[in-house]
Amino acid sequence: MSGNSPSPRRGRPRTFDPHEVMQQVQDAFWKGGFEGTSIGDLAGATGLNRPSLYGAFGDKHALYIQALQQYRDATQAAGRKILEDAPTLRTALEDLFRAAIRLYTDDEEARGCFVSSTAPPEAMRDTTVRRELAVTNDGLDEMFEARIARAQAEGEACTGLPPDEAARIASAVLHSLSVRARAGASRRALHALAQSAVDLLAQAPETGRSEGR
Amino acid sequence: MSGNSPSPRRGRPRTFDPHEVMQQVQDAFWKGGFEGTSIGDLAGATGLNRPSLYGAFGDKHALYIQALQQYRDATQAAGRKILEDAPTLRTALEDLFRAAIRLYTDDEEARGCFVSSTAPPEAMRDTTVRRELAVTNDGLDEMFEARIARAQAEGEACTGLPPDEAARIASAVLHSLSVRARAGASRRALHALAQSAVDLLAQAPETGRSEGR
DNA sequence: GCATTTTCGTACCCATCGTTACAATATTGG
DNA sequence: CCAATATTGTAACGATGGGTACGAAAATGC
């Protein structure tokens, strides 16, 4: 509102890109969880030192909350796009689960979803984290519900469940994919679960199952 | 094998019941997670002091692993019994999800499942925890699969999925109930998700849905 | 009763934690 | 070139972490 100033800020300029640093902070928390990651770890992961982190983002808790929000915004925007771009509900779900599995097993093994792998332990004592977790879950539910409602409106036959209920089942599959990925499950096993869920949620009108695998 | 000695052990006797203490340890870890719970917290929760905990159970990591195992053994044995005691697959799933929701929202708010709420953050760096998490997930899958296979053998019509795939969906619902409970979801919302899953997995032969709610 | 064995409770050790003070440095505005 | 402003890097602070040494206490075996 106050006109995002293109004028260079006064004082010594930053030597880092806050968004990129936040991504590295997210990765560090992703690996070790909130309590298991020290400010020193974050400094090492980002390349800058403790006081700079405090100056730019606040304390450790604020750092974590911002990482949660950035992750949610990025993944759910990407998820919505994947769902919308697919021509049918079946392919939409297949594409989204495939992308989720890639994210959950990327790079190093056993990553899972950042939010549902690291937020739950804090959520019981920390009401802010709990709220972020709830917002993330609600976002997932709404993301799926919108696409399922569209499928119904377009006359696609799917499950007998109303869109909001089917959407929650789809979110549940994501939750499970995350836990299982974090437990070290193979991509093969994760894809099998996803495919079962697709078969249950998006039964093709005539053929029971789509073509092979 | 070596005859569980009824003879009283030598030396000063313990002033606590190890099983009961382990239950209190579990509760403490449940609230705060592994990294978020200190030995001091455990001492406070159990009423005994640090050295006694070390003497009886080992270090903090061993304490946590034993808590995971005790929780898994207890909950999965109870779960199997609930599933077996129910006359139909539908009531079996309803009873089990109801018990899970009670466990996940008992006492204080937002507890969730002990294992899937606290193990994931550690599972990436700690291969022992990761293995425990995998064993727990496998146990859930097998628990459901046995009951679903029985239903099929008894001629119950259920989902079109093979028993192992349907079982994994059921486990996924438990994973999701846990995350959502930890996020502060109401019992009402959790029961709605459970009911949707039951409707999907155990479609009654004639009636689409069972009687009210 | 006395040696032996095990637990209990206090006190302590060192490492690491999150956070901050402060001086040096680099930029803008005039 | 100088005041003002913001970031950087070093160094330190107090608190708390996991883990343990050691003497007192309470039981058994003889």
mmCIF file of C-alpha atoms in Angstrom, chain B residues 73-192:
data_model
loop_
_atom_site.group_PDB
_atom_site.id
_atom_site.type_symbol
_atom_site.label_atom_id
_atom_site.label_comp_id
_atom_site.label_asym_id
_atom_site.label_seq_id
_atom_site.Cartn_x
_atom_site.Cartn_y
_atom_site.Cartn_z
ATOM 1 C CA ASP B 73 2.309 -53.199 21.019
ATOM 2 C CA ALA B 74 -0.540 -51.921 23.166
ATOM 3 C CA THR B 75 -2.489 -50.035 20.523
ATOM 4 C CA GLN B 76 -2.176 -52.603 17.767
ATOM 5 C CA ALA B 77 -3.165 -55.459 20.053
ATOM 6 C CA ALA B 78 -6.217 -53.479 21.106
ATOM 7 C CA GLY B 79 -6.937 -52.610 17.495
ATOM 8 C CA ARG B 80 -6.785 -56.211 16.345
ATOM 9 C CA LYS B 81 -9.173 -57.204 19.090
ATOM 10 C CA ILE B 82 -11.647 -54.503 18.133
ATOM 11 C CA LEU B 83 -11.554 -55.555 14.495
ATOM 12 C CA GLU B 84 -11.955 -59.233 15.275
ATOM 13 C CA ASP B 85 -14.799 -58.757 17.723
ATOM 14 C CA ALA B 86 -16.979 -56.887 15.259
ATOM 15 C CA PRO B 87 -19.451 -58.983 13.268
ATOM 16 C CA THR B 88 -19.100 -57.102 9.985
ATOM 17 C CA LEU B 89 -16.360 -55.188 8.243
ATOM 18 C CA ARG B 90 -18.386 -52.011 8.442
ATOM 19 C CA THR B 91 -18.860 -52.184 12.185
ATOM 20 C CA ALA B 92 -15.264 -53.314 12.603
ATOM 21 C CA LEU B 93 -13.948 -50.210 10.874
ATOM 22 C CA GLU B 94 -16.446 -47.979 12.650
ATOM 23 C CA ASP B 95 -15.436 -49.342 16.041
ATOM 24 C CA LEU B 96 -11.745 -49.058 15.330
ATOM 25 C CA PHE B 97 -11.891 -45.508 14.016
ATOM 26 C CA ARG B 98 -14.042 -44.520 16.967
ATOM 27 C CA ALA B 99 -11.476 -45.933 19.381
ATOM 28 C CA ALA B 100 -8.662 -44.193 17.528
ATOM 29 C CA ILE B 101 -10.430 -40.849 17.670
ATOM 30 C CA ARG B 102 -10.996 -41.304 21.379
ATOM 31 C CA LEU B 103 -7.302 -42.033 21.865
ATOM 32 C CA TYR B 104 -6.198 -39.124 19.682
ATOM 33 C CA THR B 105 -8.375 -36.579 21.454
ATOM 34 C CA ASP B 106 -8.278 -37.938 24.980
ATOM 35 C CA ASP B 107 -7.414 -35.894 28.063
ATOM 36 C CA GLU B 108 -5.927 -32.748 26.715
ATOM 37 C CA GLU B 109 -6.705 -31.494 23.276
ATOM 38 C CA ALA B 110 -4.728 -32.238 20.131
ATOM 39 C CA ARG B 111 -2.825 -35.390 21.040
ATOM 40 C CA GLY B 112 -2.916 -37.398 17.838
ATOM 41 C CA CYS B 113 -1.117 -40.707 17.503
ATOM 42 C CA PHE B 114 2.043 -40.890 19.592
ATOM 43 C CA VAL B 115 4.131 -42.521 16.877
ATOM 44 C CA SER B 116 3.079 -40.539 13.838
ATOM 45 C CA SER B 117 3.079 -37.278 15.792
ATOM 46 C CA THR B 118 6.566 -37.562 17.256
ATOM 47 C CA ALA B 119 8.619 -40.047 15.221
ATOM 48 C CA PRO B 120 8.679 -38.391 11.768
ATOM 49 C CA PRO B 121 10.965 -35.451 12.620
ATOM 50 C CA GLU B 122 13.565 -37.840 14.046
ATOM 51 C CA ALA B 123 13.122 -40.488 11.368
ATOM 52 C CA MET B 124 15.194 -38.707 8.766
ATOM 53 C CA ARG B 125 18.408 -38.600 10.779
ATOM 54 C CA ASP B 126 17.783 -41.498 13.141
ATOM 55 C CA THR B 127 17.544 -44.808 11.314
ATOM 56 C CA THR B 128 16.369 -46.648 14.422
ATOM 57 C CA VAL B 129 13.370 -44.375 14.781
ATOM 58 C CA ARG B 130 12.754 -44.677 11.065
ATOM 59 C CA ARG B 131 12.672 -48.454 11.367
ATOM 60 C CA GLU B 132 10.274 -48.260 14.312
ATOM 61 C CA LEU B 133 8.015 -45.991 12.306
ATOM 62 C CA ALA B 134 8.087 -48.405 9.368
ATOM 63 C CA VAL B 135 7.336 -51.378 11.609
ATOM 64 C CA THR B 136 4.405 -49.489 13.095
ATOM 65 C CA ASN B 137 3.011 -48.677 9.665
ATOM 66 C CA ASP B 138 3.445 -52.245 8.478
ATOM 67 C CA GLY B 139 1.656 -53.468 11.588
ATOM 68 C CA LEU B 140 -1.307 -51.213 10.851
ATOM 69 C CA ASP B 141 -1.494 -52.383 7.252
ATOM 70 C CA GLU B 142 -1.400 -56.031 8.277
ATOM 71 C CA MET B 143 -3.969 -55.500 11.004
ATOM 72 C CA PHE B 144 -6.482 -54.077 8.542
ATOM 73 C CA GLU B 145 -5.614 -56.531 5.792
ATOM 74 C CA ALA B 146 -6.317 -59.534 8.007
ATOM 75 C CA ARG B 147 -9.778 -58.237 8.846
ATOM 76 C CA ILE B 148 -10.605 -57.296 5.279
ATOM 77 C CA ALA B 149 -9.442 -60.657 3.987
ATOM 78 C CA ARG B 150 -11.694 -62.316 6.536
ATOM 79 C CA ALA B 151 -14.618 -60.211 5.366
ATOM 80 C CA GLN B 152 -14.022 -61.269 1.792
ATOM 81 C CA ALA B 153 -13.724 -64.916 2.820
ATOM 82 C CA GLU B 154 -17.039 -64.602 4.616
ATOM 83 C CA GLY B 155 -18.600 -63.262 1.447
ATOM 84 C CA GLU B 156 -19.017 -59.692 2.583
ATOM 85 C CA ALA B 157 -19.233 -57.263 -0.266
ATOM 86 C CA CYS B 158 -16.903 -54.363 0.227
ATOM 87 C CA THR B 159 -14.768 -52.228 -1.997
ATOM 88 C CA GLY B 160 -13.469 -53.390 -5.351
ATOM 89 C CA LEU B 161 -9.921 -53.107 -4.102
ATOM 90 C CA PRO B 162 -7.884 -56.168 -3.102
ATOM 91 C CA PRO B 163 -7.502 -56.537 0.686
ATOM 92 C CA ASP B 164 -3.938 -55.273 0.899
ATOM 93 C CA GLU B 165 -4.788 -52.108 -1.017
ATOM 94 C CA ALA B 166 -7.949 -51.422 0.936
ATOM 95 C CA ALA B 167 -5.976 -51.984 4.135
ATOM 96 C CA ARG B 168 -3.470 -49.311 3.195
ATOM 97 C CA ILE B 169 -6.277 -46.855 2.604
ATOM 98 C CA ALA B 170 -7.609 -47.639 6.060
ATOM 99 C CA SER B 171 -4.161 -47.008 7.551
ATOM 100 C CA ALA B 172 -4.035 -43.763 5.618
ATOM 101 C CA VAL B 173 -7.228 -42.688 7.339
ATOM 102 C CA LEU B 174 -5.598 -43.313 10.710
ATOM 103 C CA HIS B 175 -2.584 -41.248 9.656
ATOM 104 C CA SER B 176 -4.859 -38.427 8.670
ATOM 105 C CA LEU B 177 -6.967 -38.638 11.823
ATOM 106 C CA SER B 178 -3.760 -38.238 13.794
ATOM 107 C CA VAL B 179 -2.494 -35.200 11.906
ATOM 108 C CA ARG B 180 -5.888 -33.558 12.030
ATOM 109 C CA ALA B 181 -6.317 -34.264 15.730
ATOM 110 C CA ARG B 182 -2.907 -32.738 16.364
ATOM 111 C CA ALA B 183 -4.028 -29.705 14.373
ATOM 112 C CA GLY B 184 -6.936 -29.287 16.767
ATOM 113 C CA ALA B 185 -9.746 -30.704 14.626
ATOM 114 C CA SER B 186 -12.969 -31.384 16.493
ATOM 115 C CA ARG B 187 -14.112 -34.903 17.303
ATOM 116 C CA ARG B 188 -17.076 -34.178 15.060
ATOM 117 C CA ALA B 189 -14.832 -33.464 12.077
ATOM 118 C CA LEU B 190 -12.746 -36.546 12.760
ATOM 119 C CA HIS B 191 -15.826 -38.747 12.970
ATOM 120 C CA ALA B 192 -17.040 -37.328 9.677
#
